[in-house]
mmCIF file of C-alpha atoms in Angstrom:
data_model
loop_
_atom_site.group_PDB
_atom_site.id
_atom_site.type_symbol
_atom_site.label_atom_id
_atom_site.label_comp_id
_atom_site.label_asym_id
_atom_site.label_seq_id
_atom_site.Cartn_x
_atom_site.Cartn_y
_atom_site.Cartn_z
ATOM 1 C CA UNK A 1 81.886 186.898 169.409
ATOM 2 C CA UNK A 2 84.173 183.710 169.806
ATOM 3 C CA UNK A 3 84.676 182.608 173.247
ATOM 4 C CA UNK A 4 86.586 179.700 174.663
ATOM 5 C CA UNK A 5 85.461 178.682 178.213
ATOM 6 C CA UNK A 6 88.730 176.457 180.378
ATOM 7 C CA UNK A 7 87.702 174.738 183.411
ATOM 8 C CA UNK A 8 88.437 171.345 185.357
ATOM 9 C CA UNK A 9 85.803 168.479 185.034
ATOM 10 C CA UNK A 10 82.980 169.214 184.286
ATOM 11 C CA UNK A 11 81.144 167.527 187.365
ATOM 12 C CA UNK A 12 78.931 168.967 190.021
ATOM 13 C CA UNK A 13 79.397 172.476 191.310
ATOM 14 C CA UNK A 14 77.835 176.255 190.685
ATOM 15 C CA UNK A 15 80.981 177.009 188.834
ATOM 16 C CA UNK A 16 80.368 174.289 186.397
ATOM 17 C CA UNK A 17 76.766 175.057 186.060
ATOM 18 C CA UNK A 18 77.596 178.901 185.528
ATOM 19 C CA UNK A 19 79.599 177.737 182.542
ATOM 20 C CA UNK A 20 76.912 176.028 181.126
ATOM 21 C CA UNK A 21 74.424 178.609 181.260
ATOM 22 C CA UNK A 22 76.781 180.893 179.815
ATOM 23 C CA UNK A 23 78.028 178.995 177.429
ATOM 24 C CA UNK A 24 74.758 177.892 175.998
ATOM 25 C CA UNK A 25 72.744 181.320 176.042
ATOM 26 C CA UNK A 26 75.991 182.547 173.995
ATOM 27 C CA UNK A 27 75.506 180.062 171.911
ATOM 28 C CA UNK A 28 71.710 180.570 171.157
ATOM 29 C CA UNK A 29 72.743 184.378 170.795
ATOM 30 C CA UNK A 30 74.840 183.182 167.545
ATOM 31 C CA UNK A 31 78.210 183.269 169.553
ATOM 32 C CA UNK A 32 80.992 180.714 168.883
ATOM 33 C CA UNK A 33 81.460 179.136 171.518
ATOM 34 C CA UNK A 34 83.714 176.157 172.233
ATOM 35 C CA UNK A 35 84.835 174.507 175.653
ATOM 36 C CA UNK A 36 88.113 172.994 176.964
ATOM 37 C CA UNK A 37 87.804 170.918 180.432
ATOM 38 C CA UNK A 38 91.263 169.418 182.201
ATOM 39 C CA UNK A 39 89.826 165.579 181.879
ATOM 40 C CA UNK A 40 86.295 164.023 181.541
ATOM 41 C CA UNK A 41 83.977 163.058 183.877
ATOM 42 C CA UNK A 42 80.620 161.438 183.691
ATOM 43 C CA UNK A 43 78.494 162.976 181.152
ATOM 44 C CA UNK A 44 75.189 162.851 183.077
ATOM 45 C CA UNK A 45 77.319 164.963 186.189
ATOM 46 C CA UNK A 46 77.149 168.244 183.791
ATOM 47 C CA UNK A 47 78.230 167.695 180.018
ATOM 48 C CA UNK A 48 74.861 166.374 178.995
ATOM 49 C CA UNK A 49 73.028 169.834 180.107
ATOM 50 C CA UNK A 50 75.846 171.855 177.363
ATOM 51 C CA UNK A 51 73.746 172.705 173.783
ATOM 52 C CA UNK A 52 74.867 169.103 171.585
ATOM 53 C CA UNK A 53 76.188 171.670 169.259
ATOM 54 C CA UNK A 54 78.819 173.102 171.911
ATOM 55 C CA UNK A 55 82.126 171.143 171.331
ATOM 56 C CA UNK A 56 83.864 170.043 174.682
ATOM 57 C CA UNK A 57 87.333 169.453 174.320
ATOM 58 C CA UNK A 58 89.976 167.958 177.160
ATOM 59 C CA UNK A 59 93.835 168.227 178.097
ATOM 60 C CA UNK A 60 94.249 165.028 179.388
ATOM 61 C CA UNK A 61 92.202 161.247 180.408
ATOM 62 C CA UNK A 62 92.876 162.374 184.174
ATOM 63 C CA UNK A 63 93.364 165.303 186.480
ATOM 64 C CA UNK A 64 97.284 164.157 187.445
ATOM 65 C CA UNK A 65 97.837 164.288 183.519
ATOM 66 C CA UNK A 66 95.791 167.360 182.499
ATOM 67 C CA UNK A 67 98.056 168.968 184.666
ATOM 68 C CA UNK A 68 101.237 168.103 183.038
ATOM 69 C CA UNK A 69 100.308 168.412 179.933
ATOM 70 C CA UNK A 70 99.233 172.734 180.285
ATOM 71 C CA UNK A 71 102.170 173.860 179.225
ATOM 72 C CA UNK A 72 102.832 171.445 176.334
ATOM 73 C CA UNK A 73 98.933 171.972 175.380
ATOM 74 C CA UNK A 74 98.765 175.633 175.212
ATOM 75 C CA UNK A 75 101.864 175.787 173.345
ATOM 76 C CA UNK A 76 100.364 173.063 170.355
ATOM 77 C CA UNK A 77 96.754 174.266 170.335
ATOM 78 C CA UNK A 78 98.099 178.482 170.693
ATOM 79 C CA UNK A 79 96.840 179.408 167.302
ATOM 80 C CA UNK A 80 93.935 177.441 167.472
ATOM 81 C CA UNK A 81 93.080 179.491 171.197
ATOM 82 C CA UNK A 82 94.395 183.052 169.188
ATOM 83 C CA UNK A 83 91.165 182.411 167.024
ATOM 84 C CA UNK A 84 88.855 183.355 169.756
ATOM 85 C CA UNK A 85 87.975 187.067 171.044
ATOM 86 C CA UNK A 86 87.873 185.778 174.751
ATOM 87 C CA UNK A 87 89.562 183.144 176.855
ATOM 88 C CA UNK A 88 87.037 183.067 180.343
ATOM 89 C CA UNK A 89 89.090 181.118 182.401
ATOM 90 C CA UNK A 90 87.202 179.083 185.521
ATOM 91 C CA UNK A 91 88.213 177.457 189.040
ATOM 92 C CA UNK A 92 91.808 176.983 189.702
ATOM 93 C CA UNK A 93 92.722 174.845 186.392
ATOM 94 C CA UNK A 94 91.238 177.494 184.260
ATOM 95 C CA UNK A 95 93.311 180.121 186.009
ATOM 96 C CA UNK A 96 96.108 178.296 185.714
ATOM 97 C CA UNK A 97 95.482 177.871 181.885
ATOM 98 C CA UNK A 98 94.791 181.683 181.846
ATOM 99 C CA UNK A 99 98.186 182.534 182.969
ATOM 100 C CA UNK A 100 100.128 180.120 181.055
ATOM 101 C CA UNK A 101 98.417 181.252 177.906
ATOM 102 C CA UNK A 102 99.167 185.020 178.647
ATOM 103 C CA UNK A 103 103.169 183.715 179.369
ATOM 104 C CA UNK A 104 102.840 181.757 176.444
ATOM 105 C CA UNK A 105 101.803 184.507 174.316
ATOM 106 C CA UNK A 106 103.783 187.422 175.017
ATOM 107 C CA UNK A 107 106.981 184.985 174.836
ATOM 108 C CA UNK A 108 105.927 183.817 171.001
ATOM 109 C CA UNK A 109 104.821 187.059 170.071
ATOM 110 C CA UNK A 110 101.261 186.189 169.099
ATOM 111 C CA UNK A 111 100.044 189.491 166.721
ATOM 112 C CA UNK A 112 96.187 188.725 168.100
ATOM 113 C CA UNK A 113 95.622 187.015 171.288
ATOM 114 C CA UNK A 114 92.183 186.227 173.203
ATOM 115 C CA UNK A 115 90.441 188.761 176.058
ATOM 116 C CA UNK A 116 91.891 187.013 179.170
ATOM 117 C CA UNK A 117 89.054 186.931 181.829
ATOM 118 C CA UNK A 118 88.115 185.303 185.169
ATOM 119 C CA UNK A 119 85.021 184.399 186.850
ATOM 120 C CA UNK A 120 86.029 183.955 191.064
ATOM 121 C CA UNK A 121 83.537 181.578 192.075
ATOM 122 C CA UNK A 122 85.224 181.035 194.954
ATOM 123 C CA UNK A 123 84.320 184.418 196.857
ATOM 124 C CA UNK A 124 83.982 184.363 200.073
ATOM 125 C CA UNK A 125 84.357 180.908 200.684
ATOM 126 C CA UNK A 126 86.942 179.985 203.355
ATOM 127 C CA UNK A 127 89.436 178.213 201.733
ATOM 128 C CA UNK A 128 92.975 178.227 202.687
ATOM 129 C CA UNK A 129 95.272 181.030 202.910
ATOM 130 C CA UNK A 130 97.431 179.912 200.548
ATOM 131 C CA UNK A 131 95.212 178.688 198.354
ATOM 132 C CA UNK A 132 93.833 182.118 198.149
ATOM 133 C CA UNK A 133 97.113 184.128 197.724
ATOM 134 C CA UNK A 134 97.424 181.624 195.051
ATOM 135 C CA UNK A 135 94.330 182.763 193.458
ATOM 136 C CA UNK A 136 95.434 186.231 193.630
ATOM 137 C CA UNK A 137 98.177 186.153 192.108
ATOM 138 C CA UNK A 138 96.975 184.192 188.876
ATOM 139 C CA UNK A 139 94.446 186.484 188.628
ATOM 140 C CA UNK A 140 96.765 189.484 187.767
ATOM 141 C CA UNK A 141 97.266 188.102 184.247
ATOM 142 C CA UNK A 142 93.843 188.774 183.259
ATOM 143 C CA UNK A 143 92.354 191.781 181.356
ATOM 144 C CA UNK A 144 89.254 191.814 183.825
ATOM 145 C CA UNK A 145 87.999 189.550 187.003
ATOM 146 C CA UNK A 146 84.161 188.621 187.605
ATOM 147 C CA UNK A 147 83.131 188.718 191.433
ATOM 148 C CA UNK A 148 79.445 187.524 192.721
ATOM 149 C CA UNK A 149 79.400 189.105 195.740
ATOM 150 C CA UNK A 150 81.563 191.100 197.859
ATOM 151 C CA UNK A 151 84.595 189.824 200.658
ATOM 152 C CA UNK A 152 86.955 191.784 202.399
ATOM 153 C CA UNK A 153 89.563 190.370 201.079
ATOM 154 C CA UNK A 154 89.415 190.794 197.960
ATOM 155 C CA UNK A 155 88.119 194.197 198.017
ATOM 156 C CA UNK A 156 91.222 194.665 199.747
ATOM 157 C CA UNK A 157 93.535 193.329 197.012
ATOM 158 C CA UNK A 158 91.220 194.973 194.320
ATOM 159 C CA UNK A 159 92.378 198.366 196.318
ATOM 160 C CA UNK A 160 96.018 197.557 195.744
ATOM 161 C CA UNK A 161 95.563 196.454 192.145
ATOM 162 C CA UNK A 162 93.387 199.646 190.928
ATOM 163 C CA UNK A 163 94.477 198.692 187.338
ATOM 164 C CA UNK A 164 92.740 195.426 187.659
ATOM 165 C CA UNK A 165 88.839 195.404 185.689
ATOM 166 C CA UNK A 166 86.090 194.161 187.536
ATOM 167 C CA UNK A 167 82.387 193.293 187.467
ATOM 168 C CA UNK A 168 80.263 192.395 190.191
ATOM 169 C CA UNK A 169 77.380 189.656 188.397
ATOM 170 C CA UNK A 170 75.302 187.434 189.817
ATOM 171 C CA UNK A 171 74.767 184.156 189.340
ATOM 172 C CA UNK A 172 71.914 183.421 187.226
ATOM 173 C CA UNK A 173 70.822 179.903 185.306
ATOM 174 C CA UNK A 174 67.495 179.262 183.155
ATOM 175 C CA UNK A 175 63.858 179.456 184.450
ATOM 176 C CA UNK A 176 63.351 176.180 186.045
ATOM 177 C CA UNK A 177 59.786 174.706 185.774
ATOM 178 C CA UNK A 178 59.686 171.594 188.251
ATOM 179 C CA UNK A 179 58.795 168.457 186.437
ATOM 180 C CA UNK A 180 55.097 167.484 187.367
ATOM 181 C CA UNK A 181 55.114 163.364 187.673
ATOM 182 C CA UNK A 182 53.067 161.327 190.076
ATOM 183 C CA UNK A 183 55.015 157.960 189.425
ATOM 184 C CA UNK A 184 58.379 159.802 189.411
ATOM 185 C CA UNK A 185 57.535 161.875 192.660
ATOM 186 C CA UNK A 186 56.429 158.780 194.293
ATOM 187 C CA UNK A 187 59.348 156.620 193.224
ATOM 188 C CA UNK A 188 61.791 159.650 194.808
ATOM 189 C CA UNK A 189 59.769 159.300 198.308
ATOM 190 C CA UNK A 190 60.030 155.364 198.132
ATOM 191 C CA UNK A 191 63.858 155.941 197.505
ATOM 192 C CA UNK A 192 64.634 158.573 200.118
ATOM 193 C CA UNK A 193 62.550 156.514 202.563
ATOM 194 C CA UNK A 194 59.917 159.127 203.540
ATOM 195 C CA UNK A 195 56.809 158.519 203.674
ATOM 196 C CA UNK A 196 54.414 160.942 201.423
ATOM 197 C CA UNK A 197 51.977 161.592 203.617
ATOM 198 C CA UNK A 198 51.850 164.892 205.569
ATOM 199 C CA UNK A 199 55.952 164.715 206.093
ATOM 200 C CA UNK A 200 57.318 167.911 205.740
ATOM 201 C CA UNK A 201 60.741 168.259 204.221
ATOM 202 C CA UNK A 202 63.771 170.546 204.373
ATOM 203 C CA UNK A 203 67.009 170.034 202.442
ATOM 204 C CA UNK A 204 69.863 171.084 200.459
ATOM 205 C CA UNK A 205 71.953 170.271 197.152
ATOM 206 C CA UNK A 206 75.638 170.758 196.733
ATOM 207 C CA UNK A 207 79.248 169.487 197.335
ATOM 208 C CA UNK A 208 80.071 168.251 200.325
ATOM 209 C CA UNK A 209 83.374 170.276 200.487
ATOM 210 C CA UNK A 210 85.299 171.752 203.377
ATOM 211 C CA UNK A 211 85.119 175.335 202.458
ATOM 212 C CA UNK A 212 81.139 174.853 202.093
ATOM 213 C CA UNK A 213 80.713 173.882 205.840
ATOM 214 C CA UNK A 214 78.324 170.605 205.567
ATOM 215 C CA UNK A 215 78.709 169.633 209.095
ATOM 216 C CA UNK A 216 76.692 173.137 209.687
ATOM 217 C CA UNK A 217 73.434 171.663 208.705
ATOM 218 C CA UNK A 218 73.679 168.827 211.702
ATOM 219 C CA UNK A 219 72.945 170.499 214.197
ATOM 220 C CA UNK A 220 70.215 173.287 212.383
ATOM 221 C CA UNK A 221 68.155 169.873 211.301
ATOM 222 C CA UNK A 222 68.679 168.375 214.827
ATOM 223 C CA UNK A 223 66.675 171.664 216.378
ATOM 224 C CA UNK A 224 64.080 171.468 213.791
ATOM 225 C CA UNK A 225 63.591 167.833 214.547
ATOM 226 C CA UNK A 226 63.823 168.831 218.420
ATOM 227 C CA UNK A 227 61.061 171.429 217.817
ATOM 228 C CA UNK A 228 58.281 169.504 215.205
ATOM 229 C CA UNK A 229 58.948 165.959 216.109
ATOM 230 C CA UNK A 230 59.515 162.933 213.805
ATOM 231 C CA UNK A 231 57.122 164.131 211.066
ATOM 232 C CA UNK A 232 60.359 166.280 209.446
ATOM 233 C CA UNK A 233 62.553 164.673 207.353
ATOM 234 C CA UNK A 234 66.016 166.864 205.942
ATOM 235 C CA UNK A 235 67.773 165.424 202.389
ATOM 236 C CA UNK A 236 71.643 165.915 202.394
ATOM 237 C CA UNK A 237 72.016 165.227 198.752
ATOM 238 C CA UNK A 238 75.824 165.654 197.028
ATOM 239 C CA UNK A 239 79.259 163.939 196.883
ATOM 240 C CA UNK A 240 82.288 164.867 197.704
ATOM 241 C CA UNK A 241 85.825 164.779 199.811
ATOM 242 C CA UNK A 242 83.344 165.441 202.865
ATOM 243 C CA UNK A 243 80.735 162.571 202.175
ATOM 244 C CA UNK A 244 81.971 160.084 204.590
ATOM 245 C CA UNK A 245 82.390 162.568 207.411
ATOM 246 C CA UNK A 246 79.102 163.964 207.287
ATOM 247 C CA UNK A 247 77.714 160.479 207.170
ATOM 248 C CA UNK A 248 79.144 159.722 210.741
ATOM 249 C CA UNK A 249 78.194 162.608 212.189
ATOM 250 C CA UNK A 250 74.495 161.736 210.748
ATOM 251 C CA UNK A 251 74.616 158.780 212.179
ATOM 252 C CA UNK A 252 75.865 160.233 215.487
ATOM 253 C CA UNK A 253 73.282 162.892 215.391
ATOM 254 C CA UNK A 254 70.490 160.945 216.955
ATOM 255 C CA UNK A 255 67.421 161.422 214.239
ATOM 256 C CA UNK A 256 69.435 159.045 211.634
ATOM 257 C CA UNK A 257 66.088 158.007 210.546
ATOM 258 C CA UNK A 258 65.207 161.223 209.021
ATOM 259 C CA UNK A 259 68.130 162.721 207.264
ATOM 260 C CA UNK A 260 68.917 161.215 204.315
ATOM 261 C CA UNK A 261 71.950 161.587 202.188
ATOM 262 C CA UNK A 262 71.469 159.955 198.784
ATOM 263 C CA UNK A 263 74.823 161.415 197.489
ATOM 264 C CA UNK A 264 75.092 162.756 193.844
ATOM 265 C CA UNK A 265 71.682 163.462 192.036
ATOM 266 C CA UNK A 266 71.579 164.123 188.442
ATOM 267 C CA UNK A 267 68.499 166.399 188.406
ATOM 268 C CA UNK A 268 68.696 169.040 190.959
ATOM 269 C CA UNK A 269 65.499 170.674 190.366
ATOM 270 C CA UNK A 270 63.167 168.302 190.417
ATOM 271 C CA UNK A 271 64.833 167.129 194.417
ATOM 272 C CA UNK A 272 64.578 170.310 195.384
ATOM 273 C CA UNK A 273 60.817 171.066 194.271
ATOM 274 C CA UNK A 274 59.816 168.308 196.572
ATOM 275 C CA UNK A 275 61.234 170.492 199.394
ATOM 276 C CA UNK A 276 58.862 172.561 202.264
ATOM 277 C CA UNK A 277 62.008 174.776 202.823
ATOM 278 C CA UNK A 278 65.621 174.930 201.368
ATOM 279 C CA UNK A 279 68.477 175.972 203.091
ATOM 280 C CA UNK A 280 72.221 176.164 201.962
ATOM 281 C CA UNK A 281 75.133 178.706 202.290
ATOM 282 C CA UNK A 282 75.670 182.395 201.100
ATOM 283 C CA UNK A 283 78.321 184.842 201.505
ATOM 284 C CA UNK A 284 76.772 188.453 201.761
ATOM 285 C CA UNK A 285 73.797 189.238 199.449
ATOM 286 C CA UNK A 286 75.438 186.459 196.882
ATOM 287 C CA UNK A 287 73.008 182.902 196.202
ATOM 288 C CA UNK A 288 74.672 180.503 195.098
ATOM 289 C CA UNK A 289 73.204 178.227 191.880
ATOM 290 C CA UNK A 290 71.300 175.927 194.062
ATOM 291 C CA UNK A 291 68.839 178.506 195.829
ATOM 292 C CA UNK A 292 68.286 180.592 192.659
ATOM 293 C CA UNK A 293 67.585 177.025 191.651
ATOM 294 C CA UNK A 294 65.167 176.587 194.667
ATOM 295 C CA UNK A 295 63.482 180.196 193.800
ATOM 296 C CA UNK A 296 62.812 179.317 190.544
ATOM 297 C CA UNK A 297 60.826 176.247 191.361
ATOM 298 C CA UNK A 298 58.824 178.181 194.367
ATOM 299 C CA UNK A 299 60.155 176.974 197.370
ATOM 300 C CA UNK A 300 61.379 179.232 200.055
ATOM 301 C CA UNK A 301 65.121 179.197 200.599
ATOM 302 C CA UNK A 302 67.037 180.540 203.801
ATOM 303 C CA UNK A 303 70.578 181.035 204.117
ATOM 304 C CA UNK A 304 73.602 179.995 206.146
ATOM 305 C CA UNK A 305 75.927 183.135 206.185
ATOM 306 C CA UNK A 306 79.263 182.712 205.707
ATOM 307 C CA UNK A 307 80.708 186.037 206.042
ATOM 308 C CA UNK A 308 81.446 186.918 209.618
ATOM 309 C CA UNK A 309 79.817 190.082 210.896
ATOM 310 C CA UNK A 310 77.387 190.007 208.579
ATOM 311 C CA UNK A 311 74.103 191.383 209.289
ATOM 312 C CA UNK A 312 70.682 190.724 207.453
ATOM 313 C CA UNK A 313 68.903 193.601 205.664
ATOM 314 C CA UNK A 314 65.309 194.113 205.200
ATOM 315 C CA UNK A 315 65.777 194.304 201.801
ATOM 316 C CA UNK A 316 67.700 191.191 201.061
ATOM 317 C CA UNK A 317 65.854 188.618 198.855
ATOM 318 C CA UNK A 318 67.182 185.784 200.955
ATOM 319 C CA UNK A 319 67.160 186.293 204.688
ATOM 320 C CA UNK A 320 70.795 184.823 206.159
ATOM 321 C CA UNK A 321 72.560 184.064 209.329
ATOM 322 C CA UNK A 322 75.972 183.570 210.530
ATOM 323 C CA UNK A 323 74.629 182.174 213.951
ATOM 324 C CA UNK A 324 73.115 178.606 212.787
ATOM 325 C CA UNK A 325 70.472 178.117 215.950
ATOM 326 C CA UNK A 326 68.871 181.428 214.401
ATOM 327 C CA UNK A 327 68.663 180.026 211.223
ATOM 328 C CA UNK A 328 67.081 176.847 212.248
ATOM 329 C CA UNK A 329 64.531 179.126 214.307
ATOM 330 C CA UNK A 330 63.931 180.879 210.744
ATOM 331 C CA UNK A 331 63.112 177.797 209.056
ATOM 332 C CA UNK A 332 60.485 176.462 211.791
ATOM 333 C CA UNK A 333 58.999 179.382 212.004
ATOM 334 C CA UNK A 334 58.343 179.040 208.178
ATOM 335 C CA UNK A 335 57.684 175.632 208.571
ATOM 336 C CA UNK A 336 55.002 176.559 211.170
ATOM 337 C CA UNK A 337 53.080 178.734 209.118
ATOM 338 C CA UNK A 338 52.165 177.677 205.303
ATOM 339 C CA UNK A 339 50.605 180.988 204.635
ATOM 340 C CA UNK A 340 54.243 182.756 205.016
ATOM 341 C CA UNK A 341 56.041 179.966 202.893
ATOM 342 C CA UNK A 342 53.726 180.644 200.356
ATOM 343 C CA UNK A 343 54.532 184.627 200.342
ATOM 344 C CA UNK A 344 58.179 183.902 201.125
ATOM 345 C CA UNK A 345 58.179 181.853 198.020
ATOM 346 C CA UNK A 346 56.468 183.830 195.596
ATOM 347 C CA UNK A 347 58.340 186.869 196.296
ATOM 348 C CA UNK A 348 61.659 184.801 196.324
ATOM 349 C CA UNK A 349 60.150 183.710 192.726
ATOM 350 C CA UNK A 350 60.225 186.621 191.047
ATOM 351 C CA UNK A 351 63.105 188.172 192.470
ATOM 352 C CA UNK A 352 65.067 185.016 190.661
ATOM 353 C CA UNK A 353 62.969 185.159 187.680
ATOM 354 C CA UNK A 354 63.893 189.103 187.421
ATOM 355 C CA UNK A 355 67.460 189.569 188.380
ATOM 356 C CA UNK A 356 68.917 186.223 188.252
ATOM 357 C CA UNK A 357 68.408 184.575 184.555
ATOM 358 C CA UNK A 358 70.641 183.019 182.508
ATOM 359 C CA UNK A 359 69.722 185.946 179.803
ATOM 360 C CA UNK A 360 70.388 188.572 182.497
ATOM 361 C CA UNK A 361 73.491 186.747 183.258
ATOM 362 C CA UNK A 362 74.911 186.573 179.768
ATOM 363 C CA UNK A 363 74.091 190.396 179.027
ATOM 364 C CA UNK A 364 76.613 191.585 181.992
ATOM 365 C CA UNK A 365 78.832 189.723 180.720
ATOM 366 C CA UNK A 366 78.932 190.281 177.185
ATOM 367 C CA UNK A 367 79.231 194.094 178.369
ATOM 368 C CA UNK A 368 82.067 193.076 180.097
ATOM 369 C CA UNK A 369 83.523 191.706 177.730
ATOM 370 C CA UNK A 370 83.059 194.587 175.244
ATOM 371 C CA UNK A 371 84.635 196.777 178.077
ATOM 372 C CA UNK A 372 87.744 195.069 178.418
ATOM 373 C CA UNK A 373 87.938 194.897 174.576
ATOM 374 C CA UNK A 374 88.212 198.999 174.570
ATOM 375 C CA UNK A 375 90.218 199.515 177.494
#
C-alpha cells in the first residue's frame, strides 16, 4: 500500500509522534510510505525518530508561507499525490490539505485519486468553538475519520453525518525500554537540580498549550508537597505558547525550589523513567502518547480527566479525575506505599505492551484503510 502522511511541523506533540509510529511500522511492513510537513522544524524535535529511508517533504520554509502556497502546491504536485492509495491527513494543516486535494480533484477530473482519511487527535480537548466547527466541517471531505476516544460532541455530529466512516484506535507507539546509564542518569539529576538521594519524583511531558490545561498541575504538586514535605520534587518538562505563564505561576506557587521546568527535552523516555509517579491529562478511557510512554517504561501513571462528568471505572487501565485535589490524593497515596506503585506499574505495563503498540496500532488502521477502499 502507498500512503502519503500531511501534517504541520513536525515538532513535539502525540499527533506528531502517532505519525511516526505509523509511518515507520508501514514502512517496515513493505508499505510506501512518504511524508509531506507544512515547513521544517528542528530535526532532533521529531524528524530524526522517522526510518532514514522515509522521505519528508515540505510546502514551504515557514508556517505563514506553507499556508499560501496549499492551493498552488496541491495543484503542481496532484499527480505525484494521485500515485498513492491513501492521503491520512493530520492536525489542522493536514485537514486543510485533505480538503483542498478532494476540491482539487473532483474539479480536474483526476481518473484515480488517494483514500482521503483523518486521524482527530484533538478529541476531547477543549479548544475553541470555532475552532472545532472548523474541524468539523473539513472533516466531511474525507472517506473515513479516526477517533481515540469518545466526546459528546462529536458523537453528536457523527449522529448527523451517519454516512461519515469511523474507527475508534488507540494510540499506540513502540515498546520503550528505558536507557540504563549511571553517568547519564546522574548528569539529568545535576541538571534538574535534585538531589539523587532518596528524592522522590513526580512529573509530566508535553506541550504547554491552552487546551492541555498546564496550570492544572500547580496546585496538584503544591498538595503533594503540602502532604510529604521538601523531599518531592515535580518536572514540568515541554515548550510551548503557555511556557512563560506557567513559569510565573511556579514561581508564585511557593515550593519554586522543587518544580522544575527544563522546557523541550529531546528524549522523552528516558525523563520519564526517572519518575516515582507520572501524571498528565486524558479525556475518557483515551492515554495520550506520553503515559503509554510512561507504561511502557514501568512507572505508574494517573490521570487528569478532562471530560466533565466523567466517572472512573474499575476496569480502566489508568485511574482519572476531573476534580484535581482527588488526583493529587491518588498520587500520594501511591507515593506512600512502594509496594502498590510497583503493582500499579506492572499491571499498567502490560496493559500498554498488549493493547497499545505501534504494531497493534498500524493493524487497525490498515483495516481501516482496506474498509474505506470497498465502501
Amino acid at each position: 500500500m502507498k500512503i502519503l502522511h500531511v501534517i504541520s511541523g513536525l515538532t513535539k506533540g502525540g499527533g506528531q509522534r502517532v505519525v511516526v509510529e505509523l509511518a515507520n511500522t508501514a514502512f517496515e511492513k513493505g508499505d510506501e510510505v512518504t511524508i509531506v510537513a507544512g515547513w521544517p522544524e528542528d530535526p532532533a524535535l521529531m524528524q530524526d525518530l522517522f526510518n532514514p529511508k522515509i522521505s519528508v517533504k515540505y510546502i514551504g520554509k515557514t508556517k505563514q508561507l506553507a499556508y499560501l502556497k496549499i492551493i498552488p502546491w496541491i495543484v503542481k504536485h496532484r499527480k505525484w499525490i494521485c500515485h498513492y492509495d491513501v492521503l491520512h491527513c493530520h492536525l489542522t494543516m493536514g485537514a486543510f490539505i485533505g480538503t483542498m486535494a478532494s476540491i482539487i480533484f473532483k474539479l480536474s477530473a483526476q481518473k484515480k485519486i488517494p483514500i482521503s482519511t483523518e486521524t482527530y487527535h484533538a478529541v476531547g480537548m477543549p479548544i475553541p468553538k470555532f475552532n472545532r466547527w472548523v474541524h468539523s466541517r473539513l472533516m466531511l471531505f474525507r472517506d473515513g475519520v479516526i477517533f481515540m476516544a469518545n466526546d459528546p460532541y462529536w458523537n453528536n455530529f457523527l449522529e448527523k453525518h451517519p454516512r461519515l466512516l469511523t474507527k475508534m484506535i488507540p494510540n499506540g507507539i513502540s515498546v520503550q525500554v528505558p536507557q540504563k546509564n549511571d553517568e547519564l542518569e546522574q548528569k539529568f539529576f545535576n541538571e534538574m537540580g535534585i538531589p539523587n538521594s532518596g528524592s522522590l519524583l513526580v512529573g509530566t511531558v508535553g506541550m504547554l498549550r491552552p487546551e492541555r490545561k498546564p496550570e492544572l498541575y500547580i496546585p496538584i504538586f503544591q498538595a503533594i508537597n503540602k502532604a510529604l514535605g521538601k523531599d518531592i520534587h515535580f518536572i514540568l518538562a515541554g515548550g510551548g505558547s503557555e511556557f512563560d505563564r506557567i513559569k510565573k505561576l511556579v514561581e508564585e506557587s511557593g515550593i519554586k525550589e522543587n518544580i522544575h521546568m527544563p522546557g523541550t527535552i529531546n528524549n522523552p523516555a528516558f525523563t520519564i523513567s526517572k519518575m516515582d509517579i507520572y501524571v498528565s491529562v486524558s479525556v475518557d478511557e483515551f492515554a495520550g502518547i506520553s503515559m503509554i510512554e510512561a507504561a511502557m517504561c514501568k512507572v505508574p501513571v494517573v490521570g487528569i480527566q478532562l471530560l466533565e462528568n466523567y466517572k472512573a471505572k474499575n476496569d480502566d487501565w489508568i485511574w482519572s479525575h476531573t476534580d484535581i485535589m482527588e488526583v493529587a490524593k491518588r498520587i500520594i497515596l501511591l507515593l506512600q506505599n512502594t509496594d502498590e506503585r510497583k503493582k500499579l506499574a506492572s499491571n499498567q505495563n502490560e496493559h500498554a505492551k498488549k493493547y497499545f503498540s505501534s504494531e497493534a496500532m498500524y493493524t487497525a488502521y490498515n483495516s481501516f484503510y482496506k474498509e474505506m477502499a470497498g465502501k
